[in-house]
């Protein structure tokens, strides 16, 4: 079993996968520490979305506001990448 797992890893992990991991590790802090606060300030200056939740009981909350905020930020970053790629390359 261990041999087949190691063989699987050797076959499936390619240079493109490693490059993807490196690029993600570079871009993720930029997105979290630069884009999210900037777009969050524009879209939700009062930080309503950070606290938006539905309480199921005293132990569980559905924090839907954070998901909505991350979706907005992701869409804005993808739009920015699209327009930069379209107009400059």
PDB file of N, CA and C in Angstrom:
ATOM      1  N   UNK A   1       0.827  -1.197   0.000  1.00  0.00           N
ATOM      2  CA  UNK A   1       0.000   0.000   0.000  1.00  0.00           C
ATOM      3  C   UNK A   1       0.870   1.259   0.000  1.00  0.00           C
ATOM      4  N   UNK A   2       1.897   1.289   0.838  1.00  0.00           N
ATOM      5  CA  UNK A   2       2.759   2.465   0.910  1.00  0.00           C
ATOM      6  C   UNK A   2       3.519   2.658  -0.394  1.00  0.00           C
ATOM      7  N   UNK A   3       3.945   1.555  -1.022  1.00  0.00           N
ATOM      8  CA  UNK A   3       4.653   1.659  -2.293  1.00  0.00           C
ATOM      9  C   UNK A   3       3.751   2.230  -3.376  1.00  0.00           C
ATOM     10  N   UNK A   4       2.513   1.781  -3.412  1.00  0.00           N
ATOM     11  CA  UNK A   4       1.603   2.277  -4.442  1.00  0.00           C
ATOM     12  C   UNK A   4       1.279   3.753  -4.217  1.00  0.00           C
ATOM     13  N   UNK A   5       1.214   4.185  -2.958  1.00  0.00           N
ATOM     14  CA  UNK A   5       0.957   5.601  -2.674  1.00  0.00           C
ATOM     15  C   UNK A   5       2.137   6.462  -3.106  1.00  0.00           C
ATOM     16  N   UNK A   6       3.340   6.015  -2.821  1.00  0.00           N
ATOM     17  CA  UNK A   6       4.536   6.761  -3.235  1.00  0.00           C
ATOM     18  C   UNK A   6       4.638   6.796  -4.754  1.00  0.00           C
ATOM     19  N   UNK A   7       4.321   5.690  -5.401  1.00  0.00           N
ATOM     20  CA  UNK A   7       4.321   5.655  -6.860  1.00  0.00           C
ATOM     21  C   UNK A   7       3.283   6.612  -7.427  1.00  0.00           C
ATOM     22  N   UNK A   8       2.113   6.658  -6.795  1.00  0.00           N
ATOM     23  CA  UNK A   8       1.068   7.598  -7.208  1.00  0.00           C
ATOM     24  C   UNK A   8       1.566   9.033  -7.103  1.00  0.00           C
ATOM     25  N   UNK A   9       2.212   9.374  -6.007  1.00  0.00           N
ATOM     26  CA  UNK A   9       2.735  10.727  -5.827  1.00  0.00           C
ATOM     27  C   UNK A   9       3.783  11.065  -6.880  1.00  0.00           C
ATOM     28  N   UNK A  10       4.656  10.131  -7.175  1.00  0.00           N
ATOM     29  CA  UNK A  10       5.689  10.371  -8.186  1.00  0.00           C
ATOM     30  C   UNK A  10       5.088  10.609  -9.561  1.00  0.00           C
ATOM     31  N   UNK A  11       3.992   9.936  -9.869  1.00  0.00           N
ATOM     32  CA  UNK A  11       3.361  10.083 -11.172  1.00  0.00           C
ATOM     33  C   UNK A  11       2.544  11.364 -11.273  1.00  0.00           C
ATOM     34  N   UNK A  12       1.919  11.771 -10.199  1.00  0.00           N
ATOM     35  CA  UNK A  12       0.952  12.871 -10.262  1.00  0.00           C
ATOM     36  C   UNK A  12       1.525  14.240  -9.930  1.00  0.00           C
ATOM     37  N   UNK A  13       2.593  14.305  -9.153  1.00  0.00           N
ATOM     38  CA  UNK A  13       3.166  15.603  -8.795  1.00  0.00           C
ATOM     39  C   UNK A  13       4.139  16.000  -9.906  1.00  0.00           C
ATOM     40  N   UNK A  14       3.769  17.049 -10.602  1.00  0.00           N
ATOM     41  CA  UNK A  14       4.571  17.518 -11.722  1.00  0.00           C
ATOM     42  C   UNK A  14       5.128  18.899 -11.416  1.00  0.00           C
ATOM     43  N   UNK A  15       5.922  19.407 -12.320  1.00  0.00           N
ATOM     44  CA  UNK A  15       6.492  20.743 -12.165  1.00  0.00           C
ATOM     45  C   UNK A  15       5.382  21.791 -12.153  1.00  0.00           C
ATOM     46  N   UNK A  16       4.363  21.602 -12.975  1.00  0.00           N
ATOM     47  CA  UNK A  16       3.275  22.589 -13.004  1.00  0.00           C
ATOM     48  C   UNK A  16       2.525  22.631 -11.684  1.00  0.00           C
ATOM     49  N   UNK A  17       2.383  21.488 -11.017  1.00  0.00           N
ATOM     50  CA  UNK A  17       1.736  21.472  -9.703  1.00  0.00           C
ATOM     51  C   UNK A  17       2.601  22.227  -8.698  1.00  0.00           C
ATOM     52  N   UNK A  18       3.889  22.010  -8.723  1.00  0.00           N
ATOM     53  CA  UNK A  18       4.785  22.705  -7.798  1.00  0.00           C
ATOM     54  C   UNK A  18       4.792  24.208  -8.060  1.00  0.00           C
ATOM     55  N   UNK A  19       4.773  24.618  -9.332  1.00  0.00           N
ATOM     56  CA  UNK A  19       4.720  26.045  -9.660  1.00  0.00           C
ATOM     57  C   UNK A  19       3.411  26.649  -9.169  1.00  0.00           C
ATOM     58  N   UNK A  20       2.328  25.910  -9.310  1.00  0.00           N
ATOM     59  CA  UNK A  20       1.034  26.386  -8.826  1.00  0.00           C
ATOM     60  C   UNK A  20       1.070  26.611  -7.318  1.00  0.00           C
ATOM     61  N   UNK A  21       1.667  25.711  -6.591  1.00  0.00           N
ATOM     62  CA  UNK A  21       1.767  25.846  -5.135  1.00  0.00           C
ATOM     63  C   UNK A  21       2.605  27.067  -4.770  1.00  0.00           C
ATOM     64  N   UNK A  22       3.718  27.285  -5.465  1.00  0.00           N
ATOM     65  CA  UNK A  22       4.577  28.439  -5.186  1.00  0.00           C
ATOM     66  C   UNK A  22       3.842  29.742  -5.485  1.00  0.00           C
ATOM     67  N   UNK A  23       3.182  29.820  -6.626  1.00  0.00           N
ATOM     68  CA  UNK A  23       2.442  31.035  -6.986  1.00  0.00           C
ATOM     69  C   UNK A  23       1.321  31.282  -5.986  1.00  0.00           C
ATOM     70  N   UNK A  24       0.633  30.233  -5.570  1.00  0.00           N
ATOM     71  CA  UNK A  24      -0.420  30.396  -4.560  1.00  0.00           C
ATOM     72  C   UNK A  24       0.155  30.949  -3.265  1.00  0.00           C
ATOM     73  N   UNK A  25       1.281  30.424  -2.829  1.00  0.00           N
ATOM     74  CA  UNK A  25       1.891  30.889  -1.580  1.00  0.00           C
ATOM     75  C   UNK A  25       2.384  32.327  -1.668  1.00  0.00           C
ATOM     76  N   UNK A  26       2.678  32.795  -2.864  1.00  0.00           N
ATOM     77  CA  UNK A  26       3.054  34.194  -3.039  1.00  0.00           C
ATOM     78  C   UNK A  26       1.812  35.078  -3.107  1.00  0.00           C
ATOM     79  N   UNK A  27       0.809  34.649  -3.850  1.00  0.00           N
ATOM     80  CA  UNK A  27      -0.367  35.485  -4.085  1.00  0.00           C
ATOM     81  C   UNK A  27      -1.328  35.514  -2.906  1.00  0.00           C
ATOM     82  N   UNK A  28      -1.417  34.437  -2.154  1.00  0.00           N
ATOM     83  CA  UNK A  28      -2.377  34.368  -1.058  1.00  0.00           C
ATOM     84  C   UNK A  28      -2.174  35.461  -0.005  1.00  0.00           C
ATOM     85  N   UNK A  29      -0.958  35.711   0.491  1.00  0.00           N
ATOM     86  CA  UNK A  29      -0.799  36.814   1.447  1.00  0.00           C
ATOM     87  C   UNK A  29      -1.127  38.179   0.839  1.00  0.00           C
ATOM     88  N   UNK A  30      -0.798  38.356  -0.438  1.00  0.00           N
ATOM     89  CA  UNK A  30      -1.135  39.624  -1.099  1.00  0.00           C
ATOM     90  C   UNK A  30      -2.648  39.800  -1.140  1.00  0.00           C
ATOM     91  N   UNK A  31      -3.348  38.744  -1.483  1.00  0.00           N
ATOM     92  CA  UNK A  31      -4.806  38.819  -1.537  1.00  0.00           C
ATOM     93  C   UNK A  31      -5.398  39.048  -0.147  1.00  0.00           C
ATOM     94  N   UNK A  32      -4.890  38.333   0.852  1.00  0.00           N
ATOM     95  CA  UNK A  32      -5.437  38.443   2.204  1.00  0.00           C
ATOM     96  C   UNK A  32      -5.087  39.758   2.883  1.00  0.00           C
ATOM     97  N   UNK A  33      -3.869  40.263   2.661  1.00  0.00           N
ATOM     98  CA  UNK A  33      -3.407  41.434   3.403  1.00  0.00           C
ATOM     99  C   UNK A  33      -3.536  42.744   2.642  1.00  0.00           C
ATOM    100  N   UNK A  34      -3.749  42.690   1.327  1.00  0.00           N
ATOM    101  CA  UNK A  34      -3.851  43.919   0.541  1.00  0.00           C
ATOM    102  C   UNK A  34      -5.241  44.063  -0.079  1.00  0.00           C
ATOM    103  N   UNK A  35      -5.608  43.100  -0.920  1.00  0.00           N
ATOM    104  CA  UNK A  35      -6.872  43.234  -1.658  1.00  0.00           C
ATOM    105  C   UNK A  35      -8.100  43.124  -0.761  1.00  0.00           C
ATOM    106  N   UNK A  36      -8.113  42.169   0.154  1.00  0.00           N
ATOM    107  CA  UNK A  36      -9.295  41.987   1.008  1.00  0.00           C
ATOM    108  C   UNK A  36      -9.589  43.217   1.858  1.00  0.00           C
ATOM    109  N   UNK A  37      -8.602  43.818   2.533  1.00  0.00           N
ATOM    110  CA  UNK A  37      -8.930  45.031   3.295  1.00  0.00           C
ATOM    111  C   UNK A  37      -9.347  46.203   2.405  1.00  0.00           C
ATOM    112  N   UNK A  38      -8.698  46.373   1.251  1.00  0.00           N
ATOM    113  CA  UNK A  38      -9.060  47.489   0.368  1.00  0.00           C
ATOM    114  C   UNK A  38     -10.476  47.342  -0.176  1.00  0.00           C
ATOM    115  N   UNK A  39     -10.777  46.175  -0.707  1.00  0.00           N
ATOM    116  CA  UNK A  39     -12.107  45.957  -1.260  1.00  0.00           C
ATOM    117  C   UNK A  39     -13.139  45.917  -0.143  1.00  0.00           C
ATOM    118  N   UNK A  40     -12.783  45.350   0.989  1.00  0.00           N
ATOM    119  CA  UNK A  40     -13.687  45.350   2.136  1.00  0.00           C
ATOM    120  C   UNK A  40     -14.002  46.755   2.608  1.00  0.00           C
ATOM    121  N   UNK A  41     -13.022  47.639   2.583  1.00  0.00           N
ATOM    122  CA  UNK A  41     -13.248  49.026   2.978  1.00  0.00           C
ATOM    123  C   UNK A  41     -14.208  49.726   2.026  1.00  0.00           C
ATOM    124  N   UNK A  42     -14.093  49.397   0.744  1.00  0.00           N
ATOM    125  CA  UNK A  42     -14.968  50.018  -0.256  1.00  0.00           C
ATOM    126  C   UNK A  42     -16.372  49.437  -0.181  1.00  0.00           C
ATOM    127  N   UNK A  43     -16.487  48.123  -0.097  1.00  0.00           N
ATOM    128  CA  UNK A  43     -17.785  47.452  -0.144  1.00  0.00           C
ATOM    129  C   UNK A  43     -18.498  47.499   1.200  1.00  0.00           C
ATOM    130  N   UNK A  44     -17.761  47.328   2.281  1.00  0.00           N
ATOM    131  CA  UNK A  44     -18.370  47.195   3.608  1.00  0.00           C
ATOM    132  C   UNK A  44     -17.579  47.987   4.650  1.00  0.00           C
ATOM    133  N   UNK A  45     -17.628  49.322   4.586  1.00  0.00           N
ATOM    134  CA  UNK A  45     -16.820  50.117   5.520  1.00  0.00           C
ATOM    135  C   UNK A  45     -17.221  49.958   6.991  1.00  0.00           C
ATOM    136  N   UNK A  46     -18.470  49.601   7.258  1.00  0.00           N
ATOM    137  CA  UNK A  46     -18.901  49.438   8.644  1.00  0.00           C
ATOM    138  C   UNK A  46     -18.683  48.024   9.172  1.00  0.00           C
ATOM    139  N   UNK A  47     -18.097  47.151   8.349  1.00  0.00           N
ATOM    140  CA  UNK A  47     -17.810  45.761   8.705  1.00  0.00           C
ATOM    141  C   UNK A  47     -19.065  44.989   9.114  1.00  0.00           C
ATOM    142  N   UNK A  48     -20.165  45.281   8.453  1.00  0.00           N
ATOM    143  CA  UNK A  48     -21.403  44.549   8.722  1.00  0.00           C
ATOM    144  C   UNK A  48     -21.269  43.082   8.317  1.00  0.00           C
ATOM    145  N   UNK A  49     -20.613  42.823   7.179  1.00  0.00           N
ATOM    146  CA  UNK A  49     -20.518  41.449   6.687  1.00  0.00           C
ATOM    147  C   UNK A  49     -19.667  40.562   7.591  1.00  0.00           C
ATOM    148  N   UNK A  50     -18.693  41.126   8.283  1.00  0.00           N
ATOM    149  CA  UNK A  50     -17.859  40.314   9.179  1.00  0.00           C
ATOM    150  C   UNK A  50     -18.675  39.734  10.333  1.00  0.00           C
ATOM    151  N   UNK A  51     -19.714  40.436  10.735  1.00  0.00           N
ATOM    152  CA  UNK A  51     -20.530  40.000  11.872  1.00  0.00           C
ATOM    153  C   UNK A  51     -21.850  39.359  11.462  1.00  0.00           C
ATOM    154  N   UNK A  52     -22.162  39.324  10.168  1.00  0.00           N
ATOM    155  CA  UNK A  52     -23.445  38.791   9.711  1.00  0.00           C
ATOM    156  C   UNK A  52     -23.472  37.273   9.892  1.00  0.00           C
ATOM    157  N   UNK A  53     -24.469  36.804  10.619  1.00  0.00           N
ATOM    158  CA  UNK A  53     -24.568  35.367  10.866  1.00  0.00           C
ATOM    159  C   UNK A  53     -26.000  34.998  11.218  1.00  0.00           C
ATOM    160  N   UNK A  54     -26.272  33.729  11.089  1.00  0.00           N
ATOM    161  CA  UNK A  54     -27.545  33.158  11.515  1.00  0.00           C
ATOM    162  C   UNK A  54     -27.221  32.206  12.658  1.00  0.00           C
ATOM    163  N   UNK A  55     -27.837  32.427  13.804  1.00  0.00           N
ATOM    164  CA  UNK A  55     -27.588  31.581  14.969  1.00  0.00           C
ATOM    165  C   UNK A  55     -28.529  30.387  14.938  1.00  0.00           C
ATOM    166  N   UNK A  56     -27.951  29.192  14.922  1.00  0.00           N
ATOM    167  CA  UNK A  56     -28.757  27.973  14.922  1.00  0.00           C
ATOM    168  C   UNK A  56     -29.161  27.588  16.337  1.00  0.00           C
ATOM    169  N   UNK A  57     -28.219  27.611  17.245  1.00  0.00           N
ATOM    170  CA  UNK A  57     -28.482  27.435  18.672  1.00  0.00           C
ATOM    171  C   UNK A  57     -27.334  28.091  19.423  1.00  0.00           C
ATOM    172  N   UNK A  58     -27.231  27.852  20.690  1.00  0.00           N
ATOM    173  CA  UNK A  58     -26.199  28.543  21.468  1.00  0.00           C
ATOM    174  C   UNK A  58     -24.780  28.103  21.101  1.00  0.00           C
ATOM    175  N   UNK A  59     -24.652  26.996  20.380  1.00  0.00           N
ATOM    176  CA  UNK A  59     -23.321  26.489  20.042  1.00  0.00           C
ATOM    177  C   UNK A  59     -22.903  26.734  18.603  1.00  0.00           C
ATOM    178  N   UNK A  60     -23.859  26.944  17.700  1.00  0.00           N
ATOM    179  CA  UNK A  60     -23.527  26.992  16.279  1.00  0.00           C
ATOM    180  C   UNK A  60     -24.082  28.234  15.605  1.00  0.00           C
ATOM    181  N   UNK A  61     -23.232  28.833  14.773  1.00  0.00           N
ATOM    182  CA  UNK A  61     -23.608  29.984  13.959  1.00  0.00           C
ATOM    183  C   UNK A  61     -23.229  29.714  12.510  1.00  0.00           C
ATOM    184  N   UNK A  62     -24.052  30.193  11.598  1.00  0.00           N
ATOM    185  CA  UNK A  62     -23.705  30.186  10.180  1.00  0.00           C
ATOM    186  C   UNK A  62     -23.211  31.585   9.835  1.00  0.00           C
ATOM    187  N   UNK A  63     -21.927  31.728   9.597  1.00  0.00           N
ATOM    188  CA  UNK A  63     -21.336  33.036   9.327  1.00  0.00           C
ATOM    189  C   UNK A  63     -21.342  33.285   7.821  1.00  0.00           C
ATOM    190  N   UNK A  64     -22.486  33.661   7.312  1.00  0.00           N
ATOM    191  CA  UNK A  64     -22.649  33.851   5.875  1.00  0.00           C
ATOM    192  C   UNK A  64     -22.015  35.140   5.384  1.00  0.00           C
ATOM    193  N   UNK A  65     -21.816  36.099   6.210  1.00  0.00           N
ATOM    194  CA  UNK A  65     -21.247  37.374   5.805  1.00  0.00           C
ATOM    195  C   UNK A  65     -19.818  37.256   5.315  1.00  0.00           C
ATOM    196  N   UNK A  66     -19.040  36.421   5.973  1.00  0.00           N
ATOM    197  CA  UNK A  66     -17.647  36.224   5.571  1.00  0.00           C
ATOM    198  C   UNK A  66     -17.585  35.578   4.193  1.00  0.00           C
ATOM    199  N   UNK A  67     -18.486  34.634   3.936  1.00  0.00           N
ATOM    200  CA  UNK A  67     -18.523  33.979   2.626  1.00  0.00           C
ATOM    201  C   UNK A  67     -18.890  34.983   1.541  1.00  0.00           C
ATOM    202  N   UNK A  68     -19.868  35.827   1.808  1.00  0.00           N
ATOM    203  CA  UNK A  68     -20.267  36.849   0.831  1.00  0.00           C
ATOM    204  C   UNK A  68     -19.113  37.812   0.568  1.00  0.00           C
ATOM    205  N   UNK A  69     -18.425  38.233   1.626  1.00  0.00           N
ATOM    206  CA  UNK A  69     -17.305  39.150   1.477  1.00  0.00           C
ATOM    207  C   UNK A  69     -16.177  38.521   0.661  1.00  0.00           C
ATOM    208  N   UNK A  70     -15.837  37.269   0.939  1.00  0.00           N
ATOM    209  CA  UNK A  70     -14.792  36.590   0.182  1.00  0.00           C
ATOM    210  C   UNK A  70     -15.191  36.413  -1.277  1.00  0.00           C
ATOM    211  N   UNK A  71     -16.469  36.153  -1.540  1.00  0.00           N
ATOM    212  CA  UNK A  71     -16.946  36.033  -2.915  1.00  0.00           C
ATOM    213  C   UNK A  71     -16.791  37.364  -3.647  1.00  0.00           C
ATOM    214  N   UNK A  72     -17.138  38.464  -2.998  1.00  0.00           N
ATOM    215  CA  UNK A  72     -17.009  39.792  -3.609  1.00  0.00           C
ATOM    216  C   UNK A  72     -15.539  40.095  -3.899  1.00  0.00           C
ATOM    217  N   UNK A  73     -14.674  39.825  -2.942  1.00  0.00           N
ATOM    218  CA  UNK A  73     -13.243  40.080  -3.126  1.00  0.00           C
ATOM    219  C   UNK A  73     -12.687  39.209  -4.250  1.00  0.00           C
ATOM    220  N   UNK A  74     -13.042  37.941  -4.279  1.00  0.00           N
ATOM    221  CA  UNK A  74     -12.555  37.046  -5.330  1.00  0.00           C
ATOM    222  C   UNK A  74     -13.028  37.492  -6.701  1.00  0.00           C
ATOM    223  N   UNK A  75     -14.282  37.891  -6.797  1.00  0.00           N
ATOM    224  CA  UNK A  75     -14.823  38.365  -8.070  1.00  0.00           C
ATOM    225  C   UNK A  75     -14.113  39.644  -8.512  1.00  0.00           C
ATOM    226  N   UNK A  76     -13.856  40.545  -7.583  1.00  0.00           N
ATOM    227  CA  UNK A  76     -13.170  41.790  -7.923  1.00  0.00           C
ATOM    228  C   UNK A  76     -11.730  41.520  -8.373  1.00  0.00           C
ATOM    229  N   UNK A  77     -11.034  40.622  -7.704  1.00  0.00           N
ATOM    230  CA  UNK A  77      -9.652  40.301  -8.088  1.00  0.00           C
ATOM    231  C   UNK A  77      -9.639  39.616  -9.452  1.00  0.00           C
ATOM    232  N   UNK A  78     -10.560  38.689  -9.690  1.00  0.00           N
ATOM    233  CA  UNK A  78     -10.633  38.046 -11.005  1.00  0.00           C
ATOM    234  C   UNK A  78     -10.954  39.060 -12.100  1.00  0.00           C
ATOM    235  N   UNK A  79     -11.850  40.006 -11.810  1.00  0.00           N
ATOM    236  CA  UNK A  79     -12.142  41.063 -12.779  1.00  0.00           C
ATOM    237  C   UNK A  79     -10.924  41.923 -13.050  1.00  0.00           C
ATOM    238  N   UNK A  80     -10.182  42.250 -12.014  1.00  0.00           N
ATOM    239  CA  UNK A  80      -8.960  43.032 -12.178  1.00  0.00           C
ATOM    240  C   UNK A  80      -7.939  42.285 -13.042  1.00  0.00           C
ATOM    241  N   UNK A  81      -7.762  41.012 -12.764  1.00  0.00           N
ATOM    242  CA  UNK A  81      -6.834  40.201 -13.567  1.00  0.00           C
ATOM    243  C   UNK A  81      -7.303  40.139 -15.015  1.00  0.00           C
ATOM    244  N   UNK A  82      -8.598  39.979 -15.227  1.00  0.00           N
ATOM    245  CA  UNK A  82      -9.151  39.919 -16.588  1.00  0.00           C
ATOM    246  C   UNK A  82      -8.869  41.208 -17.351  1.00  0.00           C
ATOM    247  N   UNK A  83      -9.167  42.355 -16.730  1.00  0.00           N
ATOM    248  CA  UNK A  83      -8.984  43.622 -17.425  1.00  0.00           C
ATOM    249  C   UNK A  83      -7.510  43.964 -17.639  1.00  0.00           C
ATOM    250  N   UNK A  84      -6.658  43.632 -16.701  1.00  0.00           N
ATOM    251  CA  UNK A  84      -5.222  43.859 -16.897  1.00  0.00           C
ATOM    252  C   UNK A  84      -4.726  42.994 -18.046  1.00  0.00           C
ATOM    253  N   UNK A  85      -5.142  41.740 -18.079  1.00  0.00           N
ATOM    254  CA  UNK A  85      -4.736  40.841 -19.151  1.00  0.00           C
ATOM    255  C   UNK A  85      -5.288  41.299 -20.501  1.00  0.00           C
ATOM    256  N   UNK A  86      -6.510  41.777 -20.506  1.00  0.00           N
ATOM    257  CA  UNK A  86      -7.162  42.179 -21.762  1.00  0.00           C
ATOM    258  C   UNK A  86      -6.527  43.438 -22.346  1.00  0.00           C
ATOM    259  N   UNK A  87      -6.213  44.418 -21.519  1.00  0.00           N
ATOM    260  CA  UNK A  87      -5.752  45.702 -22.015  1.00  0.00           C
ATOM    261  C   UNK A  87      -4.234  45.828 -22.117  1.00  0.00           C
ATOM    262  N   UNK A  88      -3.483  45.039 -21.377  1.00  0.00           N
ATOM    263  CA  UNK A  88      -2.034  45.207 -21.377  1.00  0.00           C
ATOM    264  C   UNK A  88      -1.278  44.069 -22.045  1.00  0.00           C
ATOM    265  N   UNK A  89      -1.925  42.946 -22.298  1.00  0.00           N
ATOM    266  CA  UNK A  89      -1.195  41.809 -22.882  1.00  0.00           C
ATOM    267  C   UNK A  89      -1.841  41.343 -24.123  1.00  0.00           C
TER     268      UNK A  89
END
